[in-house]
Coordinates of C-alpha atoms and ligand atoms in Angstrom, one line a residue:
X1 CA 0.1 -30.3 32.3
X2 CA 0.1 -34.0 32.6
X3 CA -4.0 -33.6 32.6
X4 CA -3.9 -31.7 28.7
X5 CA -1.1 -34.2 27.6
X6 CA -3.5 -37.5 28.3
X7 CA -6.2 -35.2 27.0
X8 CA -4.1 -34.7 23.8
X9 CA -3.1 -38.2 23.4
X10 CA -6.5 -39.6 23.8
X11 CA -7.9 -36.9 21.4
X12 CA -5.0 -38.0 18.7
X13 CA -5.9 -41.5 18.9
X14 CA -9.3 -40.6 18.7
X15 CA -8.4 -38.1 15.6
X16 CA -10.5 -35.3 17.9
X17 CA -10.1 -31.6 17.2
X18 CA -9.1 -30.4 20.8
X19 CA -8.9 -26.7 21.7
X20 CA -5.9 -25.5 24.0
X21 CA -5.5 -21.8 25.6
X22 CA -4.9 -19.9 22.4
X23 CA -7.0 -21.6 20.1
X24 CA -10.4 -21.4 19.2
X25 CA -13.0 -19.1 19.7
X26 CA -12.8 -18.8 23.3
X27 CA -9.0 -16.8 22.6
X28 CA -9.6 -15.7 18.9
X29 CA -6.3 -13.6 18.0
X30 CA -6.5 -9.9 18.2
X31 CA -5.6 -8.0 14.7
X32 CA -3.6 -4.6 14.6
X33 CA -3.7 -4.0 11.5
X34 CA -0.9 -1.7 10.7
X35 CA -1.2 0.2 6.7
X36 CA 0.7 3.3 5.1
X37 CA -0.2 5.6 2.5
X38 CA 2.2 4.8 -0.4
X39 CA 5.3 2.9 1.3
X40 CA 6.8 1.0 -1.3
X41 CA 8.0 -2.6 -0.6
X42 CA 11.9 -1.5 -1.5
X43 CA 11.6 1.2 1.0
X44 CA 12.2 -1.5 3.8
X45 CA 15.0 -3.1 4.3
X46 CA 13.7 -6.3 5.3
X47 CA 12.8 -6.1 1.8
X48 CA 16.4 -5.3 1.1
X49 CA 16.1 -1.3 0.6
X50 CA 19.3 0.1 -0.6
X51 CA 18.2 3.7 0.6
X52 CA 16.7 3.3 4.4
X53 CA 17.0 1.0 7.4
X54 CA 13.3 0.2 9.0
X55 CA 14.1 -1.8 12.3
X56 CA 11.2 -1.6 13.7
X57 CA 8.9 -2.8 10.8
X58 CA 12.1 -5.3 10.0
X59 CA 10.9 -6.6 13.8
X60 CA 7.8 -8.4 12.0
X61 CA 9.9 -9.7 9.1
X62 CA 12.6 -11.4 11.8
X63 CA 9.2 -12.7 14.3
X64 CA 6.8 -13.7 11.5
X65 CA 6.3 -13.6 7.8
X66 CA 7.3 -11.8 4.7
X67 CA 5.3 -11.9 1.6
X68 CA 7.4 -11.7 -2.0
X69 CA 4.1 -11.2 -4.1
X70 CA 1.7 -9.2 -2.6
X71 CA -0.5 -7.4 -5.2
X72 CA -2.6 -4.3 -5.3
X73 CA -5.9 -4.7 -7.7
X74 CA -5.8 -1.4 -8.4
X75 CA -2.9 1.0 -7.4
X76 CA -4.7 4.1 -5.7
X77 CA -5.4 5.3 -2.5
X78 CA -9.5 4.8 -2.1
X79 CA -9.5 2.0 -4.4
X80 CA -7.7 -0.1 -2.6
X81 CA -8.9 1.1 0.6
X82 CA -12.6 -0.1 -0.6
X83 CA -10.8 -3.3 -1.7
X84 CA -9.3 -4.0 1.7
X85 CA -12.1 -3.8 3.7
X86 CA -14.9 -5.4 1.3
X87 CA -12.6 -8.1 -0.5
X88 CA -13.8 -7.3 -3.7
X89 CA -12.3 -5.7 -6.7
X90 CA -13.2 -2.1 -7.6
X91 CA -15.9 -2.6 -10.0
X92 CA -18.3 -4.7 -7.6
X93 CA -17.5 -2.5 -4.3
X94 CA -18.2 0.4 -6.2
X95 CA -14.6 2.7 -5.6
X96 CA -12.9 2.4 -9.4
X97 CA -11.5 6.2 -8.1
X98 CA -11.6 8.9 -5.8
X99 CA -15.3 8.4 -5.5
X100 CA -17.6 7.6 -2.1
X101 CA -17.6 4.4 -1.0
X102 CA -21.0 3.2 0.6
X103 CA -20.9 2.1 3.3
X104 CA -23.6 0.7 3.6
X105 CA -22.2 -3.0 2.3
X106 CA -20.7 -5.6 4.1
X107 CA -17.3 -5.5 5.2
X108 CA -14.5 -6.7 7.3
X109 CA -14.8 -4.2 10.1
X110 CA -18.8 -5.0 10.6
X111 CA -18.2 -9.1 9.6
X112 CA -15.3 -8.7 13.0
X113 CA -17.7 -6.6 15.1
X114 CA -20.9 -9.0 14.6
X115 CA -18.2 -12.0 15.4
X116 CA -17.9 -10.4 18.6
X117 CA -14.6 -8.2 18.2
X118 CA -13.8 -4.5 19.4
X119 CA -13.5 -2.7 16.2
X120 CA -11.6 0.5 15.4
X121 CA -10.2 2.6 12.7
X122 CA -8.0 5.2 13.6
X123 CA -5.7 7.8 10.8
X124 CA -6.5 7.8 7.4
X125 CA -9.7 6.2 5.6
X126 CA -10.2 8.5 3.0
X127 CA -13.3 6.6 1.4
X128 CA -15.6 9.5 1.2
X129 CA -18.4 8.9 3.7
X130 CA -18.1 8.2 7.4
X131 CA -16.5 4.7 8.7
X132 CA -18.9 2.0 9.6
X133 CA -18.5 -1.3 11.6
X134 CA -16.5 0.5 13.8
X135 CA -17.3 0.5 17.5
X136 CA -14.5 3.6 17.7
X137 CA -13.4 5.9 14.9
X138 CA -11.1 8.7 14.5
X139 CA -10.3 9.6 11.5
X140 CA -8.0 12.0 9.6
X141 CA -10.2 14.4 6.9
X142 CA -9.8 13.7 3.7
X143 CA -5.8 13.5 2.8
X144 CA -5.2 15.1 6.7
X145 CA -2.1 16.9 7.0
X146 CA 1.4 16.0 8.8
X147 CA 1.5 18.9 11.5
X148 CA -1.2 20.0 14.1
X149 CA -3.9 17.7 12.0
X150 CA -7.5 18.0 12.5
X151 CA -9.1 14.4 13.3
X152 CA -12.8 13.5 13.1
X153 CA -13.5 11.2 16.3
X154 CA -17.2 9.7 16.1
X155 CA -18.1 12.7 13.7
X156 CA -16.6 15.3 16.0
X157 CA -13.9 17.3 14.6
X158 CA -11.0 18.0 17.2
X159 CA -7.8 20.1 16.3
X160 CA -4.5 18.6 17.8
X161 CA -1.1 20.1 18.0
X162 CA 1.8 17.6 17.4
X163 CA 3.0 14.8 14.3
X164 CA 1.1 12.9 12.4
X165 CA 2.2 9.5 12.7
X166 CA 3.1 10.0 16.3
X167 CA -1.1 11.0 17.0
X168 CA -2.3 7.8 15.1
X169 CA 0.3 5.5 17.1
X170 CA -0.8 7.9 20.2
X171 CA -4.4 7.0 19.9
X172 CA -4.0 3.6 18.6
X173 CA -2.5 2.8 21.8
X174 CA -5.5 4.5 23.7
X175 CA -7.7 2.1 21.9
X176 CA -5.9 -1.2 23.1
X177 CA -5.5 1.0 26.3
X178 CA -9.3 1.4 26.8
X179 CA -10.8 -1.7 24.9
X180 CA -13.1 -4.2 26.4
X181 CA -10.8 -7.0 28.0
X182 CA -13.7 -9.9 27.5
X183 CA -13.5 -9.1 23.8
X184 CA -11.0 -9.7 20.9
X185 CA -10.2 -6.3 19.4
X186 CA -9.6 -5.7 15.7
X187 CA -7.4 -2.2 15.2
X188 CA -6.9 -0.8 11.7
X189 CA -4.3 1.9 12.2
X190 CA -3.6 3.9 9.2
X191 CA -1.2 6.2 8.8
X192 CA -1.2 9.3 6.5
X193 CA 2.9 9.1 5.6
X194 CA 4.3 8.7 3.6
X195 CA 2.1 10.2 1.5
X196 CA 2.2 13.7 -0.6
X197 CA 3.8 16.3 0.3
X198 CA 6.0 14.5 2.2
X199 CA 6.8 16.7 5.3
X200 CA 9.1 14.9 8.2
X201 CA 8.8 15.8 11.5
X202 CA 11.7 17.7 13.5
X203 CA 13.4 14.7 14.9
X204 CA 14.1 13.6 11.6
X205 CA 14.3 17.0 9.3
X206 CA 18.4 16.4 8.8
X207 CA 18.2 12.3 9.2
X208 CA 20.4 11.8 4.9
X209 CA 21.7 15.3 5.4
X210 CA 25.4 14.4 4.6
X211 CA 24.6 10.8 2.3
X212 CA 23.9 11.2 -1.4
X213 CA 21.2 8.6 -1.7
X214 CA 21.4 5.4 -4.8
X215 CA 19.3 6.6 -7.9
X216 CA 17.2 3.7 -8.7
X217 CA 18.5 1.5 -12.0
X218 CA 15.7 2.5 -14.0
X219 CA 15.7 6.5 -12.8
X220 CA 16.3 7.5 -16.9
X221 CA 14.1 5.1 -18.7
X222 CA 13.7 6.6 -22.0
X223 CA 10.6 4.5 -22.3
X224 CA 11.6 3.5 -25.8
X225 CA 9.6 0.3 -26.3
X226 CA 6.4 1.2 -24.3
X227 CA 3.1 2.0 -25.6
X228 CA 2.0 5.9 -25.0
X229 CA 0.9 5.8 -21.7
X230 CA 4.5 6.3 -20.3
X231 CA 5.0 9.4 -22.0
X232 CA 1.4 11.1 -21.3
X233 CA 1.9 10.1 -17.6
X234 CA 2.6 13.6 -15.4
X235 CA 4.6 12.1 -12.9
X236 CA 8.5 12.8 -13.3
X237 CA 10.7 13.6 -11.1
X238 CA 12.5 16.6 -13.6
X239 CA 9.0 18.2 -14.4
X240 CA 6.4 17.1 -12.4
X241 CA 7.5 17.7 -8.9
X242 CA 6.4 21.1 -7.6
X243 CA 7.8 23.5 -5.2
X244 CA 5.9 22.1 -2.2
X245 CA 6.6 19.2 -3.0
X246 CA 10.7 20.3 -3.0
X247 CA 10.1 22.8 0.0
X248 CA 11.6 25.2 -2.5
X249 CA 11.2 29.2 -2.8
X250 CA 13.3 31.1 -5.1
X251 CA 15.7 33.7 -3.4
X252 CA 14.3 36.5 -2.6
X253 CA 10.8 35.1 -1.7
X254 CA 9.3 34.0 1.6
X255 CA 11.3 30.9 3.0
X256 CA 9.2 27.8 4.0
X257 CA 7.3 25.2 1.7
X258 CA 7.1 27.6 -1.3
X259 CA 4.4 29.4 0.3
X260 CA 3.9 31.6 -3.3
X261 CA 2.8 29.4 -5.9
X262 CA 3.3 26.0 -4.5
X263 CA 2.0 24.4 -7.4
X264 CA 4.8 25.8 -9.7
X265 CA 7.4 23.5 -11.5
X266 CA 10.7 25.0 -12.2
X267 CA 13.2 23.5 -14.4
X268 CA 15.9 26.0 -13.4
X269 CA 16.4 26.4 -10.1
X270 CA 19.0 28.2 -7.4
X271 CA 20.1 25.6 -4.5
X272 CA 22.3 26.2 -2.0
X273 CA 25.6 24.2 -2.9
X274 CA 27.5 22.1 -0.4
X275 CA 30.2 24.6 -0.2
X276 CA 27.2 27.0 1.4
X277 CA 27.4 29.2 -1.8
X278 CA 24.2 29.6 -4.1
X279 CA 24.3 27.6 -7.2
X280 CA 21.7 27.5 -10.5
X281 CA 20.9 24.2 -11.3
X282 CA 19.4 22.9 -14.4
X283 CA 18.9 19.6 -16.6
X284 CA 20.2 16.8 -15.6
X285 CA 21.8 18.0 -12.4
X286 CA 18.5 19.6 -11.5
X287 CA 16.8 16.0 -11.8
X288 CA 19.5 15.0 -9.6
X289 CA 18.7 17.4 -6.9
X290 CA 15.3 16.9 -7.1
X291 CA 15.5 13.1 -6.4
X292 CA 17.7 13.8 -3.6
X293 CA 15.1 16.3 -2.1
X294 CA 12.4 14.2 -2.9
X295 CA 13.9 11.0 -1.7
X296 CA 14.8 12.6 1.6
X297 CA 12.0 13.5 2.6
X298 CA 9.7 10.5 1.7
X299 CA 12.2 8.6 4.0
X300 CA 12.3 11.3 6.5
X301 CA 8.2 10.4 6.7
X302 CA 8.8 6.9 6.8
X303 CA 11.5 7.0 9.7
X304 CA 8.6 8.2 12.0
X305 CA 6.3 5.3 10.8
X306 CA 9.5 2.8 11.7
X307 CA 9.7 4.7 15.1
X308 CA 5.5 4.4 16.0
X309 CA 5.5 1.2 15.0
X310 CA 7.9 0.2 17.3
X311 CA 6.0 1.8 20.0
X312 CA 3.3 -0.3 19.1
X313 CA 5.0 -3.3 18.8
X314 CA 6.7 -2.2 22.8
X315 CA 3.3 -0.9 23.8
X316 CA 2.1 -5.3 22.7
X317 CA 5.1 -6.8 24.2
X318 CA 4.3 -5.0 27.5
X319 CA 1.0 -5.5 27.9
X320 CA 1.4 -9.2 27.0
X321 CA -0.6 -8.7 24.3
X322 CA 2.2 -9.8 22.1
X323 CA 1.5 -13.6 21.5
X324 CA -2.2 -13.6 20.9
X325 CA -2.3 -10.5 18.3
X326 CA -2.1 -10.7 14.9
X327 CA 0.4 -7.6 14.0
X328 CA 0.2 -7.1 9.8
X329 CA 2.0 -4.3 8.5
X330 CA 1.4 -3.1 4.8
X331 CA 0.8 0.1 2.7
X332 CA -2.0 0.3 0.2
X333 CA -0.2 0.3 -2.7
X334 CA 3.3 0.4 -3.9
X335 CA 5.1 3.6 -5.1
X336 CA 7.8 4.9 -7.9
X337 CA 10.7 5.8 -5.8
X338 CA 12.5 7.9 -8.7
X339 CA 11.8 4.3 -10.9
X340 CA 11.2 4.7 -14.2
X341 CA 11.8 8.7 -13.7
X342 CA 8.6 8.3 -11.5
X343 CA 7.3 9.3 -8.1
X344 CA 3.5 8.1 -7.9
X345 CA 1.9 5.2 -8.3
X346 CA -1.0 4.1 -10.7
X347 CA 0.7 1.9 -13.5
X348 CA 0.5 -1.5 -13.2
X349 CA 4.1 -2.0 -13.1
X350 CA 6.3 -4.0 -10.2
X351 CA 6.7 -0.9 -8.0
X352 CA 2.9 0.0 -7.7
X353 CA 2.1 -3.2 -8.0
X354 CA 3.6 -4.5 -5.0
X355 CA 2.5 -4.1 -1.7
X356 CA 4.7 -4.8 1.6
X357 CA 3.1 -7.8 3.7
X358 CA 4.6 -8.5 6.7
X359 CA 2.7 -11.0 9.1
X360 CA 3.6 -11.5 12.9
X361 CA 1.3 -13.9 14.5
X362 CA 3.4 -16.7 16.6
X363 CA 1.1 -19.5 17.5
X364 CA 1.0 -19.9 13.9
X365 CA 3.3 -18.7 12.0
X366 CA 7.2 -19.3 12.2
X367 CA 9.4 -16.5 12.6
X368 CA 12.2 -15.4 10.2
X369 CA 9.8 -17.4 7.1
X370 CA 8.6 -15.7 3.6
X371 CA 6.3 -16.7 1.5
X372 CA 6.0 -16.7 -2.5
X373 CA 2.5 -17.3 -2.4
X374 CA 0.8 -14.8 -4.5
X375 CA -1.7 -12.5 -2.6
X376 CA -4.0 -10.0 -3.0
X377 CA -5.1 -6.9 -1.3
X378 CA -8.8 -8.6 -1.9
X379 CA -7.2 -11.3 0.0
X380 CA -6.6 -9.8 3.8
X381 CA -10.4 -9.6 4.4
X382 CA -11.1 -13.1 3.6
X383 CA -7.8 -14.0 6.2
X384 CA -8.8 -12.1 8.3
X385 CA -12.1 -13.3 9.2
X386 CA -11.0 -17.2 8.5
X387 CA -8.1 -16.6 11.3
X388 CA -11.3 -15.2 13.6
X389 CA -12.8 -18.6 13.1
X390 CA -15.7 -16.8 10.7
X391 CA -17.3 -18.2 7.4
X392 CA -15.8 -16.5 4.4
X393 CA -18.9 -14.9 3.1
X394 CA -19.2 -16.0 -1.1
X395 CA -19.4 -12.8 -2.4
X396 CA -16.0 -11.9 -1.2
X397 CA -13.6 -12.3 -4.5
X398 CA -10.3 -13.3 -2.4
X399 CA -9.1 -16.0 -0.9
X400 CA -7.9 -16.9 2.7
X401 CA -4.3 -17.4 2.8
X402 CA -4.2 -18.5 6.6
X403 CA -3.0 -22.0 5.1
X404 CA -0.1 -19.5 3.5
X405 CA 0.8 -18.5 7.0
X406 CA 1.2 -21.8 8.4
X407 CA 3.6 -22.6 5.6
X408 CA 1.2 -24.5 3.2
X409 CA 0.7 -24.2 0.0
X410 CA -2.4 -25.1 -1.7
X411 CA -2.1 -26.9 -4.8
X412 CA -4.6 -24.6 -6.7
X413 CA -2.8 -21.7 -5.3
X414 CA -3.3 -18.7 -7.7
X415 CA -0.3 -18.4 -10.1
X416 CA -1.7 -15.4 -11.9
X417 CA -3.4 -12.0 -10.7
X418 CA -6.3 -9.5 -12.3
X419 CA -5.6 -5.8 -12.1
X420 CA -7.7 -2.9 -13.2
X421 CA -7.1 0.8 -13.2
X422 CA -9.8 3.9 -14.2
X423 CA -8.7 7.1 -12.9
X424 CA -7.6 9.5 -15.4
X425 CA -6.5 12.2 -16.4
X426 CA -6.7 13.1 -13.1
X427 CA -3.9 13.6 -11.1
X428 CA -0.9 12.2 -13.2
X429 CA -2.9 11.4 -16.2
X430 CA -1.8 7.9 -16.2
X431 CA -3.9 6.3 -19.2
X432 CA -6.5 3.3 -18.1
X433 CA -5.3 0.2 -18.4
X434 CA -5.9 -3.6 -17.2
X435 CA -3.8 -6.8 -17.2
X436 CA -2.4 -10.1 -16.2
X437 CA 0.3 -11.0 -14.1
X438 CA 1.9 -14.4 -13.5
X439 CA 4.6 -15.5 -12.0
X440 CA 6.8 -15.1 -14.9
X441 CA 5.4 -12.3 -16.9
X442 CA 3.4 -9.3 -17.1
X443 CA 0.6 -8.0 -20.2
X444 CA -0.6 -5.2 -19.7
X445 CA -3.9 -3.7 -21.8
X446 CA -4.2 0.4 -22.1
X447 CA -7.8 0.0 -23.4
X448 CA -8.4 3.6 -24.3
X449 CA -5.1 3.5 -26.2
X450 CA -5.7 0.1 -27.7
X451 CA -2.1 -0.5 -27.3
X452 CA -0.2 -3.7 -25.3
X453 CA 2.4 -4.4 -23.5
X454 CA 4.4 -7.5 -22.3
X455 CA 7.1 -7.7 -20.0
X456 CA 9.0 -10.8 -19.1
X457 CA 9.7 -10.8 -15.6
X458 CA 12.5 -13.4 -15.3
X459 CA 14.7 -11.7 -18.1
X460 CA 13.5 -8.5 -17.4
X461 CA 12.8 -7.4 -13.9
X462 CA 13.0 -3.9 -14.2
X463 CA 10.2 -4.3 -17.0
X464 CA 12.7 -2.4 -19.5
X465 CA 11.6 -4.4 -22.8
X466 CA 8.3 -4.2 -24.0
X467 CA 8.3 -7.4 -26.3
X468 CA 4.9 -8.0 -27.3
X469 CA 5.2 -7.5 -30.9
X470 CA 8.0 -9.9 -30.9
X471 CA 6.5 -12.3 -33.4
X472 CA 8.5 -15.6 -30.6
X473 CA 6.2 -14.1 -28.6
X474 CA 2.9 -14.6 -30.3
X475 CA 1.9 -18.1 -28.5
X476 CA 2.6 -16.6 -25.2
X477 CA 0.8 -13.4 -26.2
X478 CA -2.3 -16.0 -27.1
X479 CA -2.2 -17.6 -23.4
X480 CA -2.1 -14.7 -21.5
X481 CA -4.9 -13.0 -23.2
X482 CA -6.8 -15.7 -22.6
X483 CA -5.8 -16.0 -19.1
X484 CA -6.6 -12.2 -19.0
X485 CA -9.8 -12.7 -20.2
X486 CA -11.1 -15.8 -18.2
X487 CA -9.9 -13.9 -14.6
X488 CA -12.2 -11.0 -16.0
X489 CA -14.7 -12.6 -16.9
X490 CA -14.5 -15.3 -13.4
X491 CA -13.9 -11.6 -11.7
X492 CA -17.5 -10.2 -13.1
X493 CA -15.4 -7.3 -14.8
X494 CA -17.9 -6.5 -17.3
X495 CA -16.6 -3.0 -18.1
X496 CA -19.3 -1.4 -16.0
X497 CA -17.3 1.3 -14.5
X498 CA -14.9 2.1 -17.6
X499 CA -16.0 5.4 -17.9
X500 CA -16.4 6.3 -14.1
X501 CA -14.5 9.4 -14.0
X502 CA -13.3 10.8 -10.4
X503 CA -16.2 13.5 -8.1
X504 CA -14.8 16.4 -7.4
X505 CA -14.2 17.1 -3.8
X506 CA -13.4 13.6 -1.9
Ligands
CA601 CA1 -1.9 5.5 -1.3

């Protein structure tokens, strides 16, 4: 010790760059990279959820970072899956929708495995055509379902009997289990829930059995000063969720997820009452019930991601493993959680926008800390390879926030954001739209509607108020637009996949 301390003195006077155990290439970090299928930020309480308690995800909040603005480029699944692993936006990686992703192009996974790293993706990818870059892959088909999935391991398709979200944490542990221990491994473990159709496991099939969960503050927007779009979109709670998605069969019909016609929406439907007696419910009460079922189980799902995750995080901590990984936890986009009368994503509003980001990493970053830096989803590959000590390759459209983690704040720090979305009228028939956001307000562009919107953030969180005809508003309209238009245009947005429509069968 004495030794490193001269060593370290000598090197500060001499303004040398020295490398200690932990640093450097010779002990670059390993990465799990931890992702959900649409968990919304304010369905964690570290994010201070009024609905569920996550403790285990909470763990990286407490031992690292939490990011406050964290924003999708575009709020779908594949997307921002093609996003995430290229660094680009959706019109130059080539995913606007549910369509292929080639993989073929340079990405994180192959940058990390040329660097030297042990790469694997294990859950869902759901980008089409087989992962590359990965030294180990098993993957989920398609969607994948919650019970007894099939899995795809190295192109072999394997049936196992069991959960989910408890298989992917299974077999992520394998991975770490069986990796090569002269190399750094990088671990993208995605997880289906809680995605559509929301089915829990046993253990937590009664978890909110006896509570009457919150109804968001914004669960009857009448949508009075938006554009269009609002009203087209096929996404409500009251007439838009179906009978598998409620687990709901008539009396009379076969019990079980709504095994007749599980695509049907009823708007009068006979519950089972608290008092145990049958009751028909319809109108607003029906909404009410809905929500509740709804809510349930997209918790229910999520309470088995907060369990696996802390068997990861155990599985880290015994292994020793705990200091030197890098342990992100995220989803790939945000999600309505009965806001705005919504389930879904899509719309470029805060509750699809926003992504979790929570960052554990403690030779470099401080534990209990947040951050109001604005990121991107374009953003983690970037990071990611900067934290392995690689050249952030100039094609990649993000930006490495490692400086971010160690609690500094570039003065150039973005203080505005580029979205884009395409896919319609498939599934929800949410209308195309693009926009700015700063860190004050939000314009949003529904180009196929020609019609704008403009929220301000600040006096309007819950994005209530459309005011962009407000004539007070007309200077700020100008400097947003033009803000739009210059991140667009710096973006190479040059309208090229504005009329991609989604292929059937991905
Ligand atoms: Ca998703």
């Amino acid at each position: 010790m004495r030794a490193l301390n001269a060593l370290l003195t000598v090197a500060a006077a001499l303004a040398l760059p020295v490398l200690v155990a932990g640093e450097g290439a010779a002990r670059r970090p390993n990465i799990l990279y931890i992702m959900s299928d649409d968990h919304a930020a304010h369905a964690i309480s570290a994010y201070g959820s009024v609905i569920n308690k996550t403790p285990n995800i909470d763990r990286l909040a407490t031992q690292g970072m939490r990011f406050n603005h964290c924003y999708v480029t575009n709020s779908i699944c594949t997307p921002s899956r093609a996003a995430i692993i290229t660094g680009k936006y959706s019109h130059i990686n080539g995913v606007p929708v549910f369509n292929r992703f080639d993989g073929s192009q340079p990405t994180l996974a192959k940058y990390l495995q040329a660097a030297g790293y042990h790469t694997g993706m294990i859950g869902k990818w759901h980008l089409g055509s087989d992962p590359t870059g990965f030294d180990y892959w098993n993957i989920l088909p398609g969607q994948g379902v919650y019970h007894d999935p099939g899995f795809i391991e190295m192109g072999q398709r394997n049936k196992h009997t069991g959960y989910v979200t408890d298989l992917i944490a299974d077999f992520s542990i394998e991975f770490i289990k069986n990796r090569p221990k002269d190399k750094p491994f990088f671990l993208m473990c995605h997880n289906k829930a809680p995605h559509r159709p929301w089915d829990p496991d046993d253990k937590h099939a009664k978890m909110y059995d006896d509570v009457e969960l919150p109804e968001p503050a914004t669960f009857n927007d009448d949508y009075a000063t938006r554009c269009p779009a609002a009203t087209e979109a096929t996404m409500t709670i009251d007439r838009h969720l179906t009978r598998r998605d409620l687990k709901y069969s008539p009396p009379g019909e076969d019990k079980g997820p709504a095994r007749k016609g599980g695509g049907i929406v009823d708007l009068t439907m006979t519950v089972t009452g608290k008092d145990g007696k049958e009751v028909k419910l319809t109108g607003e009460a029906l909404k009410k019930w809905k929500y509740q079922k709804y809510i349930k189980d997209y918790l229910r799902c999520i309470a088995s991601v907060d369990d696996n995750v802390g068997r990861l995080l155990d599985y880290l901590d015994k292994e020793g493993l705990a200091e030197n990984t890098m342990v992100i936890y995220t989803s790939d986009q945000g999600f309505f959680l009965g806001d705005h009368t919504w389930f879904d994503k899509r719309f470029m509003y805060e509750e699809s926008l926003k992504m979790p980001f929570l960052v554990r990493y403690p030779p470099l970053i401080k534990s209990g800390s947040t951050s109001d830096g604005m990121i991107l989803n374009v953003d983690f590959a970037p990071t990611l390879l900067d934290l392995a000590g690689e050249k952030v390759p100039a094609d990649m459209q993000g930006r490495s926030f490692l400086p971010l983690l160690k609690g500094e704040t570039p003065k150039d720090w973005r203080t505005s954001m580029y979205y884009r979305y395409y896919h319609y009228p498939q599934d929800h028939r949410v209308q195309p739209h693009y926009g700015v956001r700063t860190l004050t307000h939000k314009l949003i562009y529904f180009n196929k509607l020609d019609q704008w919107e403009l929220y301000d953030l600040e006096k309007d969180p819950h994005e209530l108020k459309n005011v962009y005809g407000d004539p007070a508003n007309a200077d700020l309209v100008k400097q947003l637009k033009e803000e739009m238009y210059r991140l667009k245009k710096e973006l190479k947005d040059e309208d090229q996949f504005q009329d991609k429509q989604p292929a059937a069968g991905v």
